[in-house]
XYZ file of C-alpha atoms in Angstrom:
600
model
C 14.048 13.442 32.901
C 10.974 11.565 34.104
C 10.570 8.383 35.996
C 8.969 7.115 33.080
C 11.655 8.193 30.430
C 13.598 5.975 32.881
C 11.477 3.466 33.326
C 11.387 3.273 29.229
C 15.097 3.422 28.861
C 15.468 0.740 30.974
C 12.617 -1.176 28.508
C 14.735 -0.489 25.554
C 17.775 -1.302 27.234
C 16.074 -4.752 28.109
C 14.831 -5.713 24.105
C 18.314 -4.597 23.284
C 19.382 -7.260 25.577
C 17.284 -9.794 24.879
C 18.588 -9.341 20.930
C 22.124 -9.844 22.171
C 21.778 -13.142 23.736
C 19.559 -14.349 21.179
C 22.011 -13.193 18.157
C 25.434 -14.558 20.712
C 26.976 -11.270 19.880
C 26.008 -10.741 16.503
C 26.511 -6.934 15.124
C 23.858 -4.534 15.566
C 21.822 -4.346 12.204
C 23.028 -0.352 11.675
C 26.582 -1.660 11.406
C 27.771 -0.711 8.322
C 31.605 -2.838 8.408
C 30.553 -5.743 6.182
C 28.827 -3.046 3.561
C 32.066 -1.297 2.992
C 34.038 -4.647 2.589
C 31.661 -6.081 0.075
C 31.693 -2.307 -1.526
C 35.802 -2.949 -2.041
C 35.424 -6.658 -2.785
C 32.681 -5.970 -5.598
C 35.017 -3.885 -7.140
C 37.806 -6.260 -7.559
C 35.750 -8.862 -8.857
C 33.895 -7.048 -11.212
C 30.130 -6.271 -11.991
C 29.425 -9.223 -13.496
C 31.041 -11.820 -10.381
C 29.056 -9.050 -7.866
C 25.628 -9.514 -9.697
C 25.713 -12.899 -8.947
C 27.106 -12.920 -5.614
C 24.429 -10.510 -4.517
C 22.257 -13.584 -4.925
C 23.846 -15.419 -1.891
C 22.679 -15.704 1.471
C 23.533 -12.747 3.740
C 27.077 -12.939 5.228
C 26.655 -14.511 8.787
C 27.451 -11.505 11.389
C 26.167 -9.070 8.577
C 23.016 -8.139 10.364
C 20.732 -10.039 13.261
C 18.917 -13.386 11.485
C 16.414 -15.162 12.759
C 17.894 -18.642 13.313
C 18.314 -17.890 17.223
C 15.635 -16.466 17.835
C 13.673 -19.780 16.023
C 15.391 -22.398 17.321
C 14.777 -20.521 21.563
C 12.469 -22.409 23.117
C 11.684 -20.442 25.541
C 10.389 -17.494 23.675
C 6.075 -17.292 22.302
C 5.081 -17.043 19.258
C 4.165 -13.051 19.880
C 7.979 -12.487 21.277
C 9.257 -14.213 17.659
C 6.909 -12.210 15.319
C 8.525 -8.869 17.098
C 12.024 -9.822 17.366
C 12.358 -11.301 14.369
C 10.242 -8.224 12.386
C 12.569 -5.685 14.271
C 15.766 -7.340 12.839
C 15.228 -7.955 9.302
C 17.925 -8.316 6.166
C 15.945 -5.896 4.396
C 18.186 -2.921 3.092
C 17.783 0.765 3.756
C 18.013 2.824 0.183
C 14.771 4.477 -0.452
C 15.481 7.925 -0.502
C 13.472 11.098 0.291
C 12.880 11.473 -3.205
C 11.388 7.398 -3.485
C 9.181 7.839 -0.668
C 7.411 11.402 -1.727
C 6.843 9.843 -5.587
C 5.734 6.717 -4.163
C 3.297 8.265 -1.961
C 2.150 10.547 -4.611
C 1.694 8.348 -7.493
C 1.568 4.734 -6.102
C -2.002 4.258 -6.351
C -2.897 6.735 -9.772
C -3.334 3.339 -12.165
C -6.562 1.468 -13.524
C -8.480 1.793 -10.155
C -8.706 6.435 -10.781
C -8.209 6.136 -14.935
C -10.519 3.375 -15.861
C -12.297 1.627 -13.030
C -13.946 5.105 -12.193
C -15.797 4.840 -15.450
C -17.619 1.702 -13.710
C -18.675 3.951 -10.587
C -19.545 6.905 -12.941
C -22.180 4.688 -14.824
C -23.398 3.093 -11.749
C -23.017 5.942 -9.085
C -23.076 9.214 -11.839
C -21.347 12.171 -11.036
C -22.669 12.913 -7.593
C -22.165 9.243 -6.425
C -18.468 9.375 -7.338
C -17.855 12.444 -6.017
C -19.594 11.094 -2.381
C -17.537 7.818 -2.681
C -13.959 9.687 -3.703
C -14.301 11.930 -0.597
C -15.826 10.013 1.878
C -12.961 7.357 1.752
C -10.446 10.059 0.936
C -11.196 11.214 4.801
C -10.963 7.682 5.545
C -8.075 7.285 3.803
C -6.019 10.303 5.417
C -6.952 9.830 9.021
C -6.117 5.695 8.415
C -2.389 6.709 6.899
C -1.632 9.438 9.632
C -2.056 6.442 12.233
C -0.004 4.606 9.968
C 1.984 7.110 9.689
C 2.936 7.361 13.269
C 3.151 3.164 13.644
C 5.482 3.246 10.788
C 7.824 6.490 11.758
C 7.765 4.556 15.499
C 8.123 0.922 14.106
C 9.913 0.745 11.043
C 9.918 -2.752 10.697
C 9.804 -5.357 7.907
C 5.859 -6.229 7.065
C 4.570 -2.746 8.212
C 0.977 -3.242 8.879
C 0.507 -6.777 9.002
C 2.993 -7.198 12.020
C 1.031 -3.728 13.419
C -1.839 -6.207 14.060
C -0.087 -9.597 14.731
C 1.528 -7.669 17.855
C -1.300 -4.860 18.990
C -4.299 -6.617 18.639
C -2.839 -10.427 18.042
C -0.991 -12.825 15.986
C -4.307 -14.792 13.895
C -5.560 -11.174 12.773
C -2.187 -10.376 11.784
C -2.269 -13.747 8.878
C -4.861 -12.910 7.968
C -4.630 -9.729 7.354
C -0.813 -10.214 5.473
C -2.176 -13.419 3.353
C -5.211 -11.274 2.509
C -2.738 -8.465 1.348
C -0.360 -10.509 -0.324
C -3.608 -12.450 -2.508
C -4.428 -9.158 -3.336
C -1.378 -7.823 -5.258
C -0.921 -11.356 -6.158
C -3.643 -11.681 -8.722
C -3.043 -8.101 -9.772
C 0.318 -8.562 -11.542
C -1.127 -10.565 -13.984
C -4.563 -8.911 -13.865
C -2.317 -5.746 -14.809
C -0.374 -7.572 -17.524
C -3.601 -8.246 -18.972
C -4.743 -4.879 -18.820
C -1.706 -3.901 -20.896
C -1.973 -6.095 -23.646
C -5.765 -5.033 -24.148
C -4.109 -1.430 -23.863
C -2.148 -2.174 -26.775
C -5.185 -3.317 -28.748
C -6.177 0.619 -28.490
C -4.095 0.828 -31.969
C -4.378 -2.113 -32.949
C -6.527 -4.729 -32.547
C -5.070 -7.390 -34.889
C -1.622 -7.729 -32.052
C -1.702 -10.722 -30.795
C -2.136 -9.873 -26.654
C 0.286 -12.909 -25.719
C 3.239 -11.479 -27.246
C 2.756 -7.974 -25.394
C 1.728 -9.904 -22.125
C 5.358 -11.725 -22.291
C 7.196 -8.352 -23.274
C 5.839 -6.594 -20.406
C 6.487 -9.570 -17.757
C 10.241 -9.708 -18.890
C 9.871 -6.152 -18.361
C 8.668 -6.255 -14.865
C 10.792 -8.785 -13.875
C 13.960 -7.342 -14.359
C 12.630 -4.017 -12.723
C 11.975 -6.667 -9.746
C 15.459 -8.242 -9.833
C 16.953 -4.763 -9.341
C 16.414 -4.186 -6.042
C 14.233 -1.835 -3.654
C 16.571 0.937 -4.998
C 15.399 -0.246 -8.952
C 11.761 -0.118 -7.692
C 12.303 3.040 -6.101
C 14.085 4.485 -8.966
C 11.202 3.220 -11.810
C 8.398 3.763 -9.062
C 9.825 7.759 -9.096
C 9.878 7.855 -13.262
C 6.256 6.187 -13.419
C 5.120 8.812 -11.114
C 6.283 11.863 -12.361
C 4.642 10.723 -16.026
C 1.383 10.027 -13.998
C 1.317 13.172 -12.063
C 2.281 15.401 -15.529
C -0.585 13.621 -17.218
C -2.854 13.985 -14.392
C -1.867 17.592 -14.323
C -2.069 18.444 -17.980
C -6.116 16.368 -18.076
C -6.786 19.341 -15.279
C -5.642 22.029 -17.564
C -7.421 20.527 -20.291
C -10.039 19.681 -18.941
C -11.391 23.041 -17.339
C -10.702 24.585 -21.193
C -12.776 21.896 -22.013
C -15.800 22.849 -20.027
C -15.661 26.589 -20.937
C -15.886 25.881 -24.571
C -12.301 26.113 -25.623
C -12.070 22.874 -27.398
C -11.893 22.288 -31.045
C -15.971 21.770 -30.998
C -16.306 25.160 -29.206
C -19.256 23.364 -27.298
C -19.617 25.157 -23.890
C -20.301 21.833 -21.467
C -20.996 23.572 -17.939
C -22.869 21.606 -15.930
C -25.008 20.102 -18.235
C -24.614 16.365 -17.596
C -25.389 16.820 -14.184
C -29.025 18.297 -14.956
C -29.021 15.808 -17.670
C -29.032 12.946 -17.074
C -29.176 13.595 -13.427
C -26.340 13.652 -10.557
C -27.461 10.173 -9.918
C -27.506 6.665 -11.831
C -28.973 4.676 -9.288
C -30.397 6.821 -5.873
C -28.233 5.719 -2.932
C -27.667 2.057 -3.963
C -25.812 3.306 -6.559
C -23.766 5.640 -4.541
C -23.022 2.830 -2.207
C -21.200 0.983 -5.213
C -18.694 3.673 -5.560
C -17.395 3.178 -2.178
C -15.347 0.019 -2.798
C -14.253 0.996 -6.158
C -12.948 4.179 -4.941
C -11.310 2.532 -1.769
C -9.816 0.001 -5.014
C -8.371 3.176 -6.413
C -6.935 4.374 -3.367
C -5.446 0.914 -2.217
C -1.457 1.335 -2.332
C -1.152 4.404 -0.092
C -0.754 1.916 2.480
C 2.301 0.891 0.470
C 4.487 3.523 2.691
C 4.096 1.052 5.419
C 5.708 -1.477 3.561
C 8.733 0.636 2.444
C 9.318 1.841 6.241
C 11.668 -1.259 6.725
C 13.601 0.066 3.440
C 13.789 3.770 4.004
C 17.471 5.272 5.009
C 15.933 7.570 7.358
C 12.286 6.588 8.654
C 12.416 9.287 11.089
C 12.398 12.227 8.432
C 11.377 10.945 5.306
C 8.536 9.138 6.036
C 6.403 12.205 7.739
C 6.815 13.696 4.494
C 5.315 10.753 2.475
C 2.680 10.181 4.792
C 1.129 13.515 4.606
C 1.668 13.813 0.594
C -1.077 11.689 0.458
C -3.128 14.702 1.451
C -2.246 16.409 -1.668
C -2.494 13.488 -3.530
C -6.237 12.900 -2.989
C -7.469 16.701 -2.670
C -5.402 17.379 -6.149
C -5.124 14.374 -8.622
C -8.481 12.435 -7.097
C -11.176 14.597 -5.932
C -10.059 17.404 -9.244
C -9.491 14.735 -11.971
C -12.602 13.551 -11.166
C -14.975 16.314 -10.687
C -13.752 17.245 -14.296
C -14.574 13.805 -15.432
C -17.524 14.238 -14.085
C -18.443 17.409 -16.062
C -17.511 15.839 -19.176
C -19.249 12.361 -19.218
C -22.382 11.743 -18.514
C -23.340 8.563 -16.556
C -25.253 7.126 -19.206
C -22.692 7.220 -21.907
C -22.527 3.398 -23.927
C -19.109 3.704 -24.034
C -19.077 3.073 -19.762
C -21.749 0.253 -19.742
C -19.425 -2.451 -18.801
C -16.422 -0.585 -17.928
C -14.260 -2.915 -16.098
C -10.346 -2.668 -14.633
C -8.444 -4.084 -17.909
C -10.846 -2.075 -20.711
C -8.844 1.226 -21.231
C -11.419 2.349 -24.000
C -13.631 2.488 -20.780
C -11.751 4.954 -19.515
C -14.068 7.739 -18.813
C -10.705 10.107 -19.216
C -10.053 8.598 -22.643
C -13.753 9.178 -23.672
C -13.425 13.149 -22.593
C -10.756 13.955 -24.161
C -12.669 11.868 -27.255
C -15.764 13.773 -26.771
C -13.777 17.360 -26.637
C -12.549 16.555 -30.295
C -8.831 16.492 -30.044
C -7.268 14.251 -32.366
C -4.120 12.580 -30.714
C -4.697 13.422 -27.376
C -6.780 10.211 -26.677
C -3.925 7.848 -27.580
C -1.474 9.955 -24.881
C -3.782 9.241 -22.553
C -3.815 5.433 -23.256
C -0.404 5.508 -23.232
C 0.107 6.946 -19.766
C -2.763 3.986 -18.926
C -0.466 1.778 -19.977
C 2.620 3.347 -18.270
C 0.155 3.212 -15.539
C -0.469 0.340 -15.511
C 3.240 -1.216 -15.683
C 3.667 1.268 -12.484
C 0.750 -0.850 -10.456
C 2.470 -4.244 -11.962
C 6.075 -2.897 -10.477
C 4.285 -2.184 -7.089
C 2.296 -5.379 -7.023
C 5.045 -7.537 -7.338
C 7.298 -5.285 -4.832
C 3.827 -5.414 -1.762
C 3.963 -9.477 -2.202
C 7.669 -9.952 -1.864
C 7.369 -7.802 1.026
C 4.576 -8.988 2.804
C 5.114 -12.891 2.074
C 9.011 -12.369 3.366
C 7.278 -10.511 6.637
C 4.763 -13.505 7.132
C 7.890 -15.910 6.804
C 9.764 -14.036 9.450
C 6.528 -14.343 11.645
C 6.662 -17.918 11.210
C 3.290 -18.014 9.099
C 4.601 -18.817 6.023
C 7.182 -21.466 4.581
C 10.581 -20.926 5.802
C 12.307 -20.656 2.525
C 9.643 -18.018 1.186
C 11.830 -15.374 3.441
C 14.997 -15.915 2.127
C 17.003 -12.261 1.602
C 20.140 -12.173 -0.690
C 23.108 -9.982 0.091
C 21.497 -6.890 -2.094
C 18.365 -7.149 1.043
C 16.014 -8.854 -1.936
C 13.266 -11.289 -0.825
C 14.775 -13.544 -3.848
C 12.386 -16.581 -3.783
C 9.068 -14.561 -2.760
C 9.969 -11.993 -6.063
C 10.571 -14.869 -8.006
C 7.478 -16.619 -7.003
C 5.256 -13.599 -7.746
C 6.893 -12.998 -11.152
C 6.759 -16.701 -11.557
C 2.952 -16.486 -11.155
C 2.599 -13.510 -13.436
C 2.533 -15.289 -16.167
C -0.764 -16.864 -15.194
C -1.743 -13.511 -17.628
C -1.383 -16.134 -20.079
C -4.972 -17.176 -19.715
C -5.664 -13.812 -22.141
C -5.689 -16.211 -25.060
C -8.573 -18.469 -23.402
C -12.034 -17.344 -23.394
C -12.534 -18.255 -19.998
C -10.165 -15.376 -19.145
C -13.140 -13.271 -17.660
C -14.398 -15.933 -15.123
C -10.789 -16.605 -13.986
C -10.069 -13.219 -13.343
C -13.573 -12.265 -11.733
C -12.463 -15.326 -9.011
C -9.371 -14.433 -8.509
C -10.330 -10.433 -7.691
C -13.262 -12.047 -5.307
C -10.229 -13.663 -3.026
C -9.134 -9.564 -2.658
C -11.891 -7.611 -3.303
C -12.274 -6.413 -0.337
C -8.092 -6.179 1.156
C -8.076 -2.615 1.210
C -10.878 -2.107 3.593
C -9.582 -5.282 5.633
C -6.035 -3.453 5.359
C -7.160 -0.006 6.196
C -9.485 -0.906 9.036
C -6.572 -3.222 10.832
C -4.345 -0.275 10.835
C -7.070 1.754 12.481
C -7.241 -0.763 14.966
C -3.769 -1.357 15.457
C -3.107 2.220 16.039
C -5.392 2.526 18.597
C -4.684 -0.290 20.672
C -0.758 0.783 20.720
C -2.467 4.033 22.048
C -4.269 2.845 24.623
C -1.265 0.268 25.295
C 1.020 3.692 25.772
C -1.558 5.026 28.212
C -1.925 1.956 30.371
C 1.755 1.526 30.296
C 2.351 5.039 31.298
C 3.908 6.079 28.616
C 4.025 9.514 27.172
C 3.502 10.548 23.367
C 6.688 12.814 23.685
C 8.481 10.015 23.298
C 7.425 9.533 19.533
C 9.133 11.574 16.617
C 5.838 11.732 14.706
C 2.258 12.093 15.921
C -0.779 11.644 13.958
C -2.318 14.578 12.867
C -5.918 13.331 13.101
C -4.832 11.802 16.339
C -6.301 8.453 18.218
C -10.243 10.185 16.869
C -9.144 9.787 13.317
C -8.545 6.015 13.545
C -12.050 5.607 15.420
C -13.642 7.684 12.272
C -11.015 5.732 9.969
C -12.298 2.792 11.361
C -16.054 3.152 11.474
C -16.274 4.099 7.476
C -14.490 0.960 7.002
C -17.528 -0.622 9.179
C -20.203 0.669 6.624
C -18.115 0.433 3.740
C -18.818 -3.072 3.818
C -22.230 -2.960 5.301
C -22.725 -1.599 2.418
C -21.215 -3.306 0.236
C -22.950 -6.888 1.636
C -26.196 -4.958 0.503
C -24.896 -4.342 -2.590
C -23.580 -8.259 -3.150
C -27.475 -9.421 -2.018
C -29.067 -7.266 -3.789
C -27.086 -5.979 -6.867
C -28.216 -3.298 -9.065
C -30.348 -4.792 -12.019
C -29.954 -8.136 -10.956
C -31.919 -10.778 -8.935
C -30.287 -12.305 -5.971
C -28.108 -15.139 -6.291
C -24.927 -17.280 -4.859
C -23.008 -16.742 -7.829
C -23.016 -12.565 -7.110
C -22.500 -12.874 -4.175
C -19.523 -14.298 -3.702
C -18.097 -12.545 -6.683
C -18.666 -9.711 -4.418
C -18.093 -10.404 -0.905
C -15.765 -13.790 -0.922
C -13.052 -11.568 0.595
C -14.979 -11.515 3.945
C -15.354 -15.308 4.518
C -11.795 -15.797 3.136
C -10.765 -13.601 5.951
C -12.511 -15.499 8.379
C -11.373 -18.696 7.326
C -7.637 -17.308 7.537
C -7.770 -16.348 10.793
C -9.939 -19.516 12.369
C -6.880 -21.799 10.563
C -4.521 -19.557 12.099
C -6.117 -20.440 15.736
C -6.625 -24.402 15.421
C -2.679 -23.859 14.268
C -1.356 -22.702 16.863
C -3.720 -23.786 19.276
C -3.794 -19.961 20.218
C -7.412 -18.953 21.598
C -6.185 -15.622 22.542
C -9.017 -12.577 21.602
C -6.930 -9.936 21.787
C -3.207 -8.910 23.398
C -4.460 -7.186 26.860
C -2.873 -3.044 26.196
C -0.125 -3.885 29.613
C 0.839 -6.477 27.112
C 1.318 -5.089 24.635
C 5.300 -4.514 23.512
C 5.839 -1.163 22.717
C 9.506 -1.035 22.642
C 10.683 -4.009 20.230
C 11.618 -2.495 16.985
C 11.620 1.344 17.714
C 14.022 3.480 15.610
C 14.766 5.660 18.598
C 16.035 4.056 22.087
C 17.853 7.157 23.529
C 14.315 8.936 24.407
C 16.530 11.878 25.899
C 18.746 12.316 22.469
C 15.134 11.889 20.533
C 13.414 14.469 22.880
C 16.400 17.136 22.273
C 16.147 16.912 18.399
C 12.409 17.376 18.607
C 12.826 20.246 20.612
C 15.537 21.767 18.570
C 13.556 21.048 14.937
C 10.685 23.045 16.668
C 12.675 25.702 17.993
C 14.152 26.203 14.429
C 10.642 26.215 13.015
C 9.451 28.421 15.089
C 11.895 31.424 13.572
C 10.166 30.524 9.886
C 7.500 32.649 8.409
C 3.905 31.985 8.923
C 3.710 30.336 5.070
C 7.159 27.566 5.993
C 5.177 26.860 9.009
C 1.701 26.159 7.520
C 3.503 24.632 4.400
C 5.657 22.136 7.329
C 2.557 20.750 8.634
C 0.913 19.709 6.107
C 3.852 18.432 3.973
């Protein structure tokens, strides 16, 4: 072994440590004791007395709190946000099988099957298909550095703690209140979006009742647990991925003429009307709603805190979002594309929560099959509910992270014995029913405002984990430390977070151009901000974050930087030998188990 194996040994040895005198001899987190007794103790009091014990506060001794590690003195705000992060109440039950739907069908909602009908009209087909695949790159070189924070790091908060402790603690807030606005508005955005679903057969419902159906309905997925998520989060998927599959089918027999019209499309709404709506202006609006689409794949970060073993199932998840985007995104789409033109009526308009936009409803429409259309609203809907699910699931998360960071109320991180955020689930369900509003004709306005807060998260989101990743790089190479000490290395390596990061950069260059000067409107205030509020929201979230905490700090200098807090493997020797092994065993496969092993 290495000096520097022993040199980081004796690093991990030291956090260990440091944990142990804060905690005064608390169990280790992986204990599992306490788990088994409650196990036998659940059963003698029956399902009904468990349910509602599972809503007390974790048993003291159960796992390592934060209450020391507060109330030491001696310790910075940096040293908190890690130790605290690295020993949350969360509980470990995703599954492989959780993680590989999630990945695969977290982010197929509203965003791919109806907000692509507003890039189609605005972009056409060959703006869509340059906005889907330029941030699909972005999108798989960003989640292979995630991938490799979150297999190293699987801590509570993910991402936003990636950039409170590798670049520093103001980007970090505002980076996690930025997230947590953003899938805050969208529960009841998405409750919304169902009830106008509904309207799809019959328009005379009244949308209030269906908005209140489907929040009960969300909120006892919620109550659950991470294992309910995971479980309804795998069903959602595997009804989005069938649909998405079957549309493929369908829609190349479409295209050759095998509908019941018998009209042979080819590639005639690409010579006419044209492959584009609006030049390059109008490609540059498809960028943002295609990164809109794609926001949620960062969602893997979130569960890496949850996940029974982060080590092995989360390589798999991260690069299923490969498949993901070359299959069900780029595919779907180009078929789309085929079959609508850009200047349809039906797409003038087209906004998130208007399923009749759907530019996959209006294919199937214009191919003549009766019934089909209404399927496909229905697995909208279904869709829809899945984003809801997953929206309510990122705030809890991310709002319990920032309260273990200190940067958000105390009481907003309380975890019950079943490892729920209680109050931060309850406070996002609680504010689902702002979806309400649907029966006020102001409903429009509200929601246009309360998207501008967000608009822009995913890019903020996408372009902190690029720079998160590569500052824990180039703290690992200051520090002297090797990358055989990590179980899973980016496949687009330190160069895909740099390219990650600079399409990020013109995504909203471009997207400031487009909120100055939008397409068929004159310039004014009121578009802007609609468009670009996100940005000085941002801003203003991290400059209250530094008058705070008095905390002028630019950045967390790479010899800094802790690289040892929080990693799932401490015995670099043990870790080394299991590599080794895995690869030795992989090496005796065929060529196709090898090639099929890297990529998924």
């Amino acid at each position: 072994m290495s000096s520097n194996s022993h040199d980081n040994d004796e690093k991990g040895e030291s956090t260990i440590s440091v944990l142990q005198n804060i905690t005064s001899g608390s169990s280790s987190p992986n204990t599992t004791t306490i788990d088994t007794n409650n196990n036998s103790n659940n059963e003698s009091q029956g399902v009904w007395t468990s349910f509602l014990d599972s809503f007390k506060p974790v048993i003291p001794g159960e796992t390592l709190t934060s209450m020391h590690v507060d109330d030491d003195k001696s310790l910075t705000n940096l040293q908190r946000i890690n130790l605290n992060s690295a020993n949350s109440n969360l509980k470990r039950k995703l599954k492989t099988r959780h993680l590989q739907m999630i990945s695969i069908g977290s982010s197929i909602g509203s965003g791919l099957l109806v907000g692509s009908g507003g890039a189609l009209s605005t972009g056409g087909p060959a703006g869509v298909m340059i906005g889907w695949i330029v941030m699909a790159s972005c999108v798989y070189a960003t989640m292979q550095g995630l991938g490799e924070l979150a297999v190293t790091f699987p801590i509570s908060g993910g991402f936003n703690v990636y950039a409170s402790r590798f670049l520093e603690p103001a980007i970090g807030f505002a980076i996690g209140w930025n997230y947590f606005m953003q899938f805050f508005v969208l529960l009841p955005l998405e409750l919304v979006a169902c009830s106008i679903t509904i309207k799809y057969w019959n328009h005379d419902i009244n949308s209030i009742v269906f908005v209140i159906i489907f929040w009960v309905c969300i909120v006892f997925i919620t109550l659950l647990g991470v294992k309910g998520y995971g479980e309804s989060e795998f069903i959602f998927s595997m009804v989005k991925i069938v649909a998405i599959l079957g549309f493929i089918i369908l829609g190349v027999v479409l295209i050759c003429g095998g509908g019941p019209n018998h009209t042979f499309v080819g590639g005639k709404f690409w010579r006419t009307p044209g492959p584009f709506a609006f030049g390059f202006k109008g490609v540059a609006t498809t960028f943002v709603t295609a990164a809109f689409s794609y926001g949620g794949t960062e969602m893997i970060g979130l569960t890496a805190a949850e996940t029974e073993n982060p080590r092995k199932t989360l390589p798999k998840a991260i690069k299923q979002v490969f498949w993901r985007i070359a299959l069900f995104y780029i595919i779907s789409l180009t078929l789309v594309c085929t079959l609508v033109g850009y200047n349809d009526d039906r797409l003038i308009g087209a906004s998130s929560v208007d399923a009749t936009a759907s530019p996959f409803v209006i294919a199937i429409v214009n191919g003549g099959i009766r019934g089909l259309p209404s399927v496909m609203n229905a697995v909208i809907l279904i869709s829809v509910l899945s984003v809801g699910n997953a929206s309510v699931y990122a705030t809890s998360r991310s709002l319990n992270s920032l309260a273990e960071q200190g940067m958000a109320p105390k009481w907003t991180g309380y975890v019950d014995r079943a490892g729920r955020p209680l109050f931060a689930i309850l406070l996002t369900d609680a504010f689902g029913l702002f979806a309400l509003i649907v029966a006020s004709n102001k409903q429009v306005e509200a929601f246009d405002w309360l998207l501008a807060l967000s608009g822009l998260s995913s890019v903020f989101t996408w372009l902190a984990i690029n720079l998160s990743h590569i500052r824990f790089r180039r703290a690992m190479h200051v520090q002297g430390r090797s990358l055989n000490e990590l179980s899973y290395v980016s496949q687009a390596g330190v160069w895909g977070s740099y390219y990650g990061a600079l399409i990020n950069i013109l995504v909203l260059i471009a997207q400031f151009w487009i909120a100055v000067f939008p397409i068929g409107e004159a310039p004014s205030a009121y578009n802007f901000f609609l468009s670009y509020l996100g940005f000085p929201v941002l801003i203003t979230s991290w400059l209250f974050y530094k008058i705070w905490k008095k905390d002028w700090t630019p950045f967390i200098r790479a010899k800094d930087i802790d690289v040892d807090a929080g990693r799932a493997n401490i015995d670099l020797d043990l870790l080394q030998q299991e590599i080794a092994e895995e690869k030795a065993q992989l090496a005796e496969k065929s060529f196709i188990v090898r090639w099929y092993r890297f990529w998924c």
